[in-house]
PDB file of C-alpha atoms in Angstrom:
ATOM      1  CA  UNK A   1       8.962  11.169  -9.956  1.00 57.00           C
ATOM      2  CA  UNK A   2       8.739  14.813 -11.320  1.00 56.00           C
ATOM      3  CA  UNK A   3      10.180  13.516 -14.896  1.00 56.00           C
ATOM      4  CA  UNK A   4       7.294  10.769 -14.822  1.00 62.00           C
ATOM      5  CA  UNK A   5       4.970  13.169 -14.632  1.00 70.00           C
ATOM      6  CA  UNK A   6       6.370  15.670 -16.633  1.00 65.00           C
ATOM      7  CA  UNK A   7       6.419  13.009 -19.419  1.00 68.00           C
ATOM      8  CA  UNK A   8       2.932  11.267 -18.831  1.00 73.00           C
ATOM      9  CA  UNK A   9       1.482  14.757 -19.125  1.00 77.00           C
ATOM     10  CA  UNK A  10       3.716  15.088 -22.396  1.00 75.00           C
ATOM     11  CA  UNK A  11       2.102  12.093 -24.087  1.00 79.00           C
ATOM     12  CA  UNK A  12      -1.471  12.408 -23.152  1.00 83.00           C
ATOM     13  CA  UNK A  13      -1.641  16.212 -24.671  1.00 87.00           C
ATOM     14  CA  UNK A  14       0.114  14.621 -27.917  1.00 90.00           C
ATOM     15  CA  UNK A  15      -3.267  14.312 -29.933  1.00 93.00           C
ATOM     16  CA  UNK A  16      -4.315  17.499 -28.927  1.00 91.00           C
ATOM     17  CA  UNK A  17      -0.731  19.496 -29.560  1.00 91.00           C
ATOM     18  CA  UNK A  18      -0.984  17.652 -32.725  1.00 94.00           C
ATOM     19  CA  UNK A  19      -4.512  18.772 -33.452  1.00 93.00           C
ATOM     20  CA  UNK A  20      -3.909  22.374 -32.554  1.00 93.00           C
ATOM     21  CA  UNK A  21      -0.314  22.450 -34.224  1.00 94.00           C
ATOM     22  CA  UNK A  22      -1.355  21.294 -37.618  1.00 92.00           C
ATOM     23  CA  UNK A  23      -4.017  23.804 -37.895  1.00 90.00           C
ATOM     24  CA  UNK A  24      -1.452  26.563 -37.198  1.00 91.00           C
ATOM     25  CA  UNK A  25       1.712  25.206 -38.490  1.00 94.00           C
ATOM     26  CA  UNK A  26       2.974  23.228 -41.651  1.00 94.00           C
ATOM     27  CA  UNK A  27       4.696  19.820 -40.579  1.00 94.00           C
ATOM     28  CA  UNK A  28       7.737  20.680 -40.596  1.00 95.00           C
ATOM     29  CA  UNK A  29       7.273  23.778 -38.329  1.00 95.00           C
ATOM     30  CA  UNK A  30       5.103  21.402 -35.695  1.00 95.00           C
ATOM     31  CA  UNK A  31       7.824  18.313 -36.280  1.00 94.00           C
ATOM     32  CA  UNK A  32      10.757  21.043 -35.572  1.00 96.00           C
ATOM     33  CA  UNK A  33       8.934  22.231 -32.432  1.00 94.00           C
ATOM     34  CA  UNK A  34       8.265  18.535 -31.086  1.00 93.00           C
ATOM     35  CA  UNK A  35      12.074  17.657 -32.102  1.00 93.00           C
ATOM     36  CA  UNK A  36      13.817  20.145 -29.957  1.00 93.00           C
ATOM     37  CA  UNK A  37      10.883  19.255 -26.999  1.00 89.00           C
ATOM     38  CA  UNK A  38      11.663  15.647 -27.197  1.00 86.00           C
ATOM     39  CA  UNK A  39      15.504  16.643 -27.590  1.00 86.00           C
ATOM     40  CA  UNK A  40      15.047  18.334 -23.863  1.00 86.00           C
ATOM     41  CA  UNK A  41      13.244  15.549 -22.685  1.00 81.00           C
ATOM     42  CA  UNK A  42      15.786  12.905 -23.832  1.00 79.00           C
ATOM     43  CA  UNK A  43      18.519  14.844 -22.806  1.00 81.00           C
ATOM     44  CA  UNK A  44      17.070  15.372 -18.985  1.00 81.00           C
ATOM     45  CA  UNK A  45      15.901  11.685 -18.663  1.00 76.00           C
ATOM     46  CA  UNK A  46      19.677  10.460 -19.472  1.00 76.00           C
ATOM     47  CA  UNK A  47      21.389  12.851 -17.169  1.00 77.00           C
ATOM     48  CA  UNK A  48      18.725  12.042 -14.158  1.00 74.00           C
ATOM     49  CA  UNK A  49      19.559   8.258 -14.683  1.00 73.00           C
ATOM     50  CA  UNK A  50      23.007   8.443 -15.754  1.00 73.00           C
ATOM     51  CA  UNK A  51      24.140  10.482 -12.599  1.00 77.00           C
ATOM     52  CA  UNK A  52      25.957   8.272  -9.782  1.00 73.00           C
ATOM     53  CA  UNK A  53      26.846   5.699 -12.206  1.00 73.00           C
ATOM     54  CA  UNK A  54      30.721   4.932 -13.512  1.00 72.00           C
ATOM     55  CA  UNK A  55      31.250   4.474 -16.982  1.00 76.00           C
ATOM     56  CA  UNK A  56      30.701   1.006 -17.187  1.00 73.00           C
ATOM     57  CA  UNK A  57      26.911   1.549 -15.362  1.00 71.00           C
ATOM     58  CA  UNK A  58      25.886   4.032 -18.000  1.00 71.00           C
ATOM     59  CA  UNK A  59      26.746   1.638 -21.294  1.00 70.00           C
ATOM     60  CA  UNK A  60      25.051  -1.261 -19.420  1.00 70.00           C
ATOM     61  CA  UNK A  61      21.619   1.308 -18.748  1.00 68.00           C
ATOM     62  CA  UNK A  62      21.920   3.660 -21.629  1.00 70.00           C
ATOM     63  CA  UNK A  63      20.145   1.369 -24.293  1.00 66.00           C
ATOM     64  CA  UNK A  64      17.257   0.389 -22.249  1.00 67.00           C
ATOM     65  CA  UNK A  65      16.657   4.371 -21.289  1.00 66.00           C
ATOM     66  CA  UNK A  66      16.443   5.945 -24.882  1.00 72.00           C
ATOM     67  CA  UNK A  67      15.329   3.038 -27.163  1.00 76.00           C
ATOM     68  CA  UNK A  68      11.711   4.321 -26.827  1.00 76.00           C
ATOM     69  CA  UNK A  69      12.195   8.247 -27.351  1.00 79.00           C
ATOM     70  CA  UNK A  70      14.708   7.361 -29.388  1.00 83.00           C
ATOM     71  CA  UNK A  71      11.850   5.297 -31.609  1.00 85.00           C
ATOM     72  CA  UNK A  72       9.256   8.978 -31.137  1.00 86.00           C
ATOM     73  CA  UNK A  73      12.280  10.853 -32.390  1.00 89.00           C
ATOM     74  CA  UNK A  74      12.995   8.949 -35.172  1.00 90.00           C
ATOM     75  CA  UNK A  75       9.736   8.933 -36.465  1.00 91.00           C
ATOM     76  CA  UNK A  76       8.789  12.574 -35.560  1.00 93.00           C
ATOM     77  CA  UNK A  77      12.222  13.522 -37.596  1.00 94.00           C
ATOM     78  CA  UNK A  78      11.088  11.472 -40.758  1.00 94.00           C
ATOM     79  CA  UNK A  79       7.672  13.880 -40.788  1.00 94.00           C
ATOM     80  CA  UNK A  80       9.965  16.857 -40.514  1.00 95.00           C
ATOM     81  CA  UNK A  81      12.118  15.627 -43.374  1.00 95.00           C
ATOM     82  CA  UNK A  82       8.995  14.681 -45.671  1.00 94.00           C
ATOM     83  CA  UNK A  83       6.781  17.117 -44.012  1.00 94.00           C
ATOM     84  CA  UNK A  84       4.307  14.417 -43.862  1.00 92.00           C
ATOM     85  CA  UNK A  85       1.704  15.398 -41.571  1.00 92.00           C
ATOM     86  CA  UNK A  86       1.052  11.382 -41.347  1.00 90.00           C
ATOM     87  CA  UNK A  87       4.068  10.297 -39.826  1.00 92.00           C
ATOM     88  CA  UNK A  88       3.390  11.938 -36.601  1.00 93.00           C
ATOM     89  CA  UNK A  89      -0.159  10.413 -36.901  1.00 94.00           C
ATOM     90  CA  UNK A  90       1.696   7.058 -36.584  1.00 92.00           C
ATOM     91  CA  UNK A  91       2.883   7.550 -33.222  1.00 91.00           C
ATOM     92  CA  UNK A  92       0.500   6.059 -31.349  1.00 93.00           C
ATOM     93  CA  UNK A  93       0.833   3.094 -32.966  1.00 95.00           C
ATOM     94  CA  UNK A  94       4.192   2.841 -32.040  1.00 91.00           C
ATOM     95  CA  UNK A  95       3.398   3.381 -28.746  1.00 90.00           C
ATOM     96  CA  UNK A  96       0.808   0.310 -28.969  1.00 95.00           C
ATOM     97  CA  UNK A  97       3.467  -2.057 -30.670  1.00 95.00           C
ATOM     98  CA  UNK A  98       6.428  -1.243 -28.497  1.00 90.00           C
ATOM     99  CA  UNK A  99       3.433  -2.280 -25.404  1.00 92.00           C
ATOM    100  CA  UNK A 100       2.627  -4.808 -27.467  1.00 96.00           C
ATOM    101  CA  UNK A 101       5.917  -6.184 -27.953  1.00 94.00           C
ATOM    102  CA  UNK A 102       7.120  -5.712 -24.505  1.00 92.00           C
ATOM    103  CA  UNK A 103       4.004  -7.398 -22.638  1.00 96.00           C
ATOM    104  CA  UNK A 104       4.005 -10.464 -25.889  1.00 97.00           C
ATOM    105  CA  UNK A 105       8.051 -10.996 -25.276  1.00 95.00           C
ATOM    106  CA  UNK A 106       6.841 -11.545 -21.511  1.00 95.00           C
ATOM    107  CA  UNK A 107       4.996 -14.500 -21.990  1.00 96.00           C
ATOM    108  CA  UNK A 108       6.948 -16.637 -23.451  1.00 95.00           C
ATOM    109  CA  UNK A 109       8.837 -16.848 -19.906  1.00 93.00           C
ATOM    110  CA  UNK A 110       7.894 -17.958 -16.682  1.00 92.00           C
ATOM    111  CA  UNK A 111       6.596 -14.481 -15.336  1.00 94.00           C
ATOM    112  CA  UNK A 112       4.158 -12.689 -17.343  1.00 96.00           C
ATOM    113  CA  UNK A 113       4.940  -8.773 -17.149  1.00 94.00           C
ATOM    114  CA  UNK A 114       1.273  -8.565 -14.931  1.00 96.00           C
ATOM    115  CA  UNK A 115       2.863 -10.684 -12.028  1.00 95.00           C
ATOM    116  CA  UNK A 116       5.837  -8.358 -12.470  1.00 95.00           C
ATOM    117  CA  UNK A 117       3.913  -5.595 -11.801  1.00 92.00           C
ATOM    118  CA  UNK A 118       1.329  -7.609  -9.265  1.00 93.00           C
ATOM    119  CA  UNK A 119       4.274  -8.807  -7.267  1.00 92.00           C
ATOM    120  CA  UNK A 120       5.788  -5.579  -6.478  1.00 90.00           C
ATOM    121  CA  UNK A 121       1.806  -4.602  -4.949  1.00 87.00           C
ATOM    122  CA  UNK A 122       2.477  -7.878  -2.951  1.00 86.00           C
ATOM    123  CA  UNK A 123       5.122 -10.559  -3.306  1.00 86.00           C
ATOM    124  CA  UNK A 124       3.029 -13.523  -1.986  1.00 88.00           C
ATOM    125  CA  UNK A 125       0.725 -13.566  -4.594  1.00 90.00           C
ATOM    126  CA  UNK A 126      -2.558 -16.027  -3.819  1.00 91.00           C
ATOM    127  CA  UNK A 127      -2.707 -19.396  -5.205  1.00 91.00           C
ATOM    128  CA  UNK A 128      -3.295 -19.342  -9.241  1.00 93.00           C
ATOM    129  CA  UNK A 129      -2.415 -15.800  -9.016  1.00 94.00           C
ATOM    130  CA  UNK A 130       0.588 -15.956 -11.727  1.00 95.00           C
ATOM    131  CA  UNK A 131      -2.165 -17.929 -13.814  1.00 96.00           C
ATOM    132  CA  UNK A 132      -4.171 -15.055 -13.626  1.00 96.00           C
ATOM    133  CA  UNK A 133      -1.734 -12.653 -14.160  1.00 97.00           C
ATOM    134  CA  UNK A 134      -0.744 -14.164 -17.862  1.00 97.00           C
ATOM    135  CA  UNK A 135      -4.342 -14.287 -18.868  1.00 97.00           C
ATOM    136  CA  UNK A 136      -4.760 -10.906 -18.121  1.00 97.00           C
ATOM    137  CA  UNK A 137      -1.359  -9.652 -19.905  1.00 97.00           C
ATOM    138  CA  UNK A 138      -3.113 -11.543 -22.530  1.00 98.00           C
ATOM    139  CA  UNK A 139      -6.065  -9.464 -22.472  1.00 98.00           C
ATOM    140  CA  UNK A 140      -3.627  -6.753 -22.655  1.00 98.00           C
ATOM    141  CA  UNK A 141      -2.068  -7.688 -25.670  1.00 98.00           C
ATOM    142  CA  UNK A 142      -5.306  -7.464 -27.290  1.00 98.00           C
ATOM    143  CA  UNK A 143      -6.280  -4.052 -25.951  1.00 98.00           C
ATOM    144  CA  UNK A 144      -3.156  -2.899 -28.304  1.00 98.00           C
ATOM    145  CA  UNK A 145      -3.462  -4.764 -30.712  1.00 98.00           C
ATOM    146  CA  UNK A 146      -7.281  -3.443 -31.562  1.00 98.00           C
ATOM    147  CA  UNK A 147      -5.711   0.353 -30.205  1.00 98.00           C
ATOM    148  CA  UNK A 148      -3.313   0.632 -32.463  1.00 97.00           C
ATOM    149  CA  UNK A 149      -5.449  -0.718 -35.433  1.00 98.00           C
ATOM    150  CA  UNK A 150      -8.018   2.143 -34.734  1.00 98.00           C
ATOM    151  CA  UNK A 151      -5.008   4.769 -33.814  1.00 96.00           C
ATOM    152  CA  UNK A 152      -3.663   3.957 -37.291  1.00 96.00           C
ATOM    153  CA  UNK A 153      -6.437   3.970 -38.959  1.00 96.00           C
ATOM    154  CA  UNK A 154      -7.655   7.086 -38.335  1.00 96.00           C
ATOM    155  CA  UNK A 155      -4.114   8.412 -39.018  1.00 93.00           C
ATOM    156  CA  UNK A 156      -3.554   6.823 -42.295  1.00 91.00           C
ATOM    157  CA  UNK A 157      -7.364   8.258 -43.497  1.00 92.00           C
ATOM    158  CA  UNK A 158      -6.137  11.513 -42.234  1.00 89.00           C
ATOM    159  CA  UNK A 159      -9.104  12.017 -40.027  1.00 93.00           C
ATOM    160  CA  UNK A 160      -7.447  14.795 -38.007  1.00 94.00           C
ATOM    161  CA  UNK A 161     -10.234  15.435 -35.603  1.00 95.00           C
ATOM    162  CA  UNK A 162     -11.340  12.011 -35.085  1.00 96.00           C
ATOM    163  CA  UNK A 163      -7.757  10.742 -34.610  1.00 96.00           C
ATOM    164  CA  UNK A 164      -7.131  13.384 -31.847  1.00 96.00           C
ATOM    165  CA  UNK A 165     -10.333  12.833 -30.232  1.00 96.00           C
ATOM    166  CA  UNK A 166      -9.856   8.868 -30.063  1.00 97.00           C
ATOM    167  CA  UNK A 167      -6.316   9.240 -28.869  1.00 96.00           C
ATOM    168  CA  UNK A 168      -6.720  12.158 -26.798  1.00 93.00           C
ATOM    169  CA  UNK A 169      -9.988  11.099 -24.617  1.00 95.00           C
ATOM    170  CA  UNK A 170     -11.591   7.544 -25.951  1.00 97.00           C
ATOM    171  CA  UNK A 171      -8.472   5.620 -25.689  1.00 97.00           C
ATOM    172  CA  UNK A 172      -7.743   6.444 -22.064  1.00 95.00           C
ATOM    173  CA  UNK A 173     -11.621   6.319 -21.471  1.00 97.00           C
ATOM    174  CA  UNK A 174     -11.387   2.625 -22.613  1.00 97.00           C
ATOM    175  CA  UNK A 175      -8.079   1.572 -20.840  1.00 97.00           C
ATOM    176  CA  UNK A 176      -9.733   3.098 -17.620  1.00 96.00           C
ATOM    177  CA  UNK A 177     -12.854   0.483 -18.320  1.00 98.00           C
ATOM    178  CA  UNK A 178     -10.476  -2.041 -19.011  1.00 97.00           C
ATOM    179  CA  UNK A 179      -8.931  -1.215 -15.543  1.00 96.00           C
ATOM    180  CA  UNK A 180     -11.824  -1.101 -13.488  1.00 96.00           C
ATOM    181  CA  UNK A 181     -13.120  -4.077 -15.106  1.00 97.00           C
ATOM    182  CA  UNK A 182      -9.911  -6.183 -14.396  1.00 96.00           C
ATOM    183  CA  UNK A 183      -9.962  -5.079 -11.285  1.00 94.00           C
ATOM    184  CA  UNK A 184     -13.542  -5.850 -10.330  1.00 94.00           C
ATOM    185  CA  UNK A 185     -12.671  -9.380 -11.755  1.00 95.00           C
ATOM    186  CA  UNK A 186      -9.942  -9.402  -9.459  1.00 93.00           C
ATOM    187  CA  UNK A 187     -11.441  -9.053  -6.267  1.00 91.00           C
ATOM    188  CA  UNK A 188     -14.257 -11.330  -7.631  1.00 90.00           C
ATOM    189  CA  UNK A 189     -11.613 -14.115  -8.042  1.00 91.00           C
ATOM    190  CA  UNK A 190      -9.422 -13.944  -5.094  1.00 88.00           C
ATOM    191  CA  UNK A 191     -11.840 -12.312  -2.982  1.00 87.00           C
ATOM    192  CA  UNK A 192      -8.338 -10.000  -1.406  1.00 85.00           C
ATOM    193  CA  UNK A 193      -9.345  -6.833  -0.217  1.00 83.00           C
ATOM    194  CA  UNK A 194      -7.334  -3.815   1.500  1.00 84.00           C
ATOM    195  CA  UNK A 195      -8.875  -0.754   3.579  1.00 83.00           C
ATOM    196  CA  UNK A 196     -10.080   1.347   0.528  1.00 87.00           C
ATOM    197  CA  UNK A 197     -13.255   2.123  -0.399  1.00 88.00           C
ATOM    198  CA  UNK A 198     -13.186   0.480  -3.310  1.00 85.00           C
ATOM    199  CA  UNK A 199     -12.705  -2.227  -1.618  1.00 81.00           C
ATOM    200  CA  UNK A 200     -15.158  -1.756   1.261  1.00 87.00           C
ATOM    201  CA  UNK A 201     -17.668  -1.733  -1.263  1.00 87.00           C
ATOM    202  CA  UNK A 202     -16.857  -4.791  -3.330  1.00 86.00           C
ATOM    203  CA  UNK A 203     -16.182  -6.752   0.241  1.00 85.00           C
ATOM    204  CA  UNK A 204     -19.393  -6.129   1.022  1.00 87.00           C
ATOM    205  CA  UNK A 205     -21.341  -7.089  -2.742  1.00 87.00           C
ATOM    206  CA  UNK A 206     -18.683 -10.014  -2.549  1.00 85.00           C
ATOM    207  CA  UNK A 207     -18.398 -11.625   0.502  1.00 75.00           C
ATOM    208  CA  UNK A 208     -14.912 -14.076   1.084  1.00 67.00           C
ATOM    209  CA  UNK A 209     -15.631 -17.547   0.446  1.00 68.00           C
ATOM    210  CA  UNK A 210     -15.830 -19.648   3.170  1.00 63.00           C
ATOM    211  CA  UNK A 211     -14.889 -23.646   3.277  1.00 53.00           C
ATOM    212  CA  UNK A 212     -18.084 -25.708   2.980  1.00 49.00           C
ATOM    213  CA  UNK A 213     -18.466 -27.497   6.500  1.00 44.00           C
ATOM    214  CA  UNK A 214     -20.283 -30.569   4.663  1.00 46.00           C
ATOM    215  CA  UNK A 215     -17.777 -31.532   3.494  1.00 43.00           C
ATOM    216  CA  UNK A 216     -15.910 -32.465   7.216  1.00 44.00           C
ATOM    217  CA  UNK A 217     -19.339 -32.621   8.512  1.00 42.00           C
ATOM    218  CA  UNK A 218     -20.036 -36.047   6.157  1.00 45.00           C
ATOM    219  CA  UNK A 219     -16.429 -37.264   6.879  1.00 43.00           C
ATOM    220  CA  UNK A 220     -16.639 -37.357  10.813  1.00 43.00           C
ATOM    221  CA  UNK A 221     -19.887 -39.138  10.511  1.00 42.00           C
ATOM    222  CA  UNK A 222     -18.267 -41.609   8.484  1.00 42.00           C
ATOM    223  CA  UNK A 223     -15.441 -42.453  10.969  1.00 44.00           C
ATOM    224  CA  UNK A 224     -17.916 -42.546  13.271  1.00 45.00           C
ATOM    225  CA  UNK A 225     -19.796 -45.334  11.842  1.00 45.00           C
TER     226      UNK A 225
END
């Protein structure tokens, strides 16, 4: 839980080390700096996953553990090489294709990576609920698609400041909207609500449905007749 943190804090102040780094450092300086951080990183993320398991355990779970920082390293040693100040622009579009690829790869099975994540929130998901799901790892897809297209395109124009403030603040300020809105649509749709506010508040804008009693109303008169 700590190392989650630890690393979500690590990748939201990436635009603004980047930002502040450049302006002090030369790339290679910065890319050395970010190498032997990510070098700590890696190394503590395999040791906290890797521990308990026999040797067979680790091959089978060592791939799927560093292919990603593996990726950020990669890329963050080919600006230190070059000392191209570009390269480490680039990583957020990695970030966007690897999400990209991994939530694109989930639909062409039978469980979208949504109802992955929906199911462990509750297993008995309501009818047209997997539907749902894909549509909205579809939506998804498209969020990183357009992401990375502005991420990289402020990197490649070298528009330092504006790249650091779009990744830094307007990116998460956007996937927050997209959150609220899904979830908004969510609770409009399956009209589900648990003991939060949040959902106090939508419960009472948006009422559950109720069957129409016309309906068996019209069909008992007919027997009747």
């Amino acid at each position: 839980m700590l190392f989650a943190i630890v690393s979500s804090i690590l990748v939201i102040a990436y635009p603004i080390a980047i930002y502040l780094g450049l302006g002090r450092w030369s790339t290679r300086t910065l890319g050395l700096v970010l190498l032997l951080l990510l070098g700590a990183t890696l190394g503590t993320r395999i040791a906290l996953r890797m521990r308990g398991l026999d040797p067979a355990e680790r091959r089978a779970h060592l791939w799927p553990v560093i292919r990603v920082p593996l990726s950020v390293v990669g890329l963050v040693a080919l600006a230190t090489a070059l000392d191209e100040a570009r390269f480490l622009l680039i990583l957020p579009v990695l970030v966007n294709v690897l999400l990209l690829v991994q939530f694109a790869a989930s639909l062409r099975g039978s469980v979208s990576l949504v109802e992955r994540f929906a199911r462990l929130q509750d297993p008995e998901l309501p009818p047209g609920g997997p539907r749902y799901c894909r549509t909205v790892t579809k939506v998804w897809c498209g969020f990183f698609v357009i992401n990375g297209a502005i991420a990289g395109a402020l990197g490649v124009l070298g528009l330092l400041s504006w790249w650091a403030l779009y990744n830094g603040l307007i990116a998460y300020i956007l996937m927050g909207a997209l959150f609220t809105v899904e979830y908004i649509v969510r609770k409009a749709t399956f009209r589900r609500f648990d003991d939060t506010l949040a959902d106090r508040v939508l419960a009472a804008v948006l009422p559950p449905r109720t069957a129409p009693v016309h309906a068996g109303v019209d069909s008992a008169h007919e027997s009747n007749e």
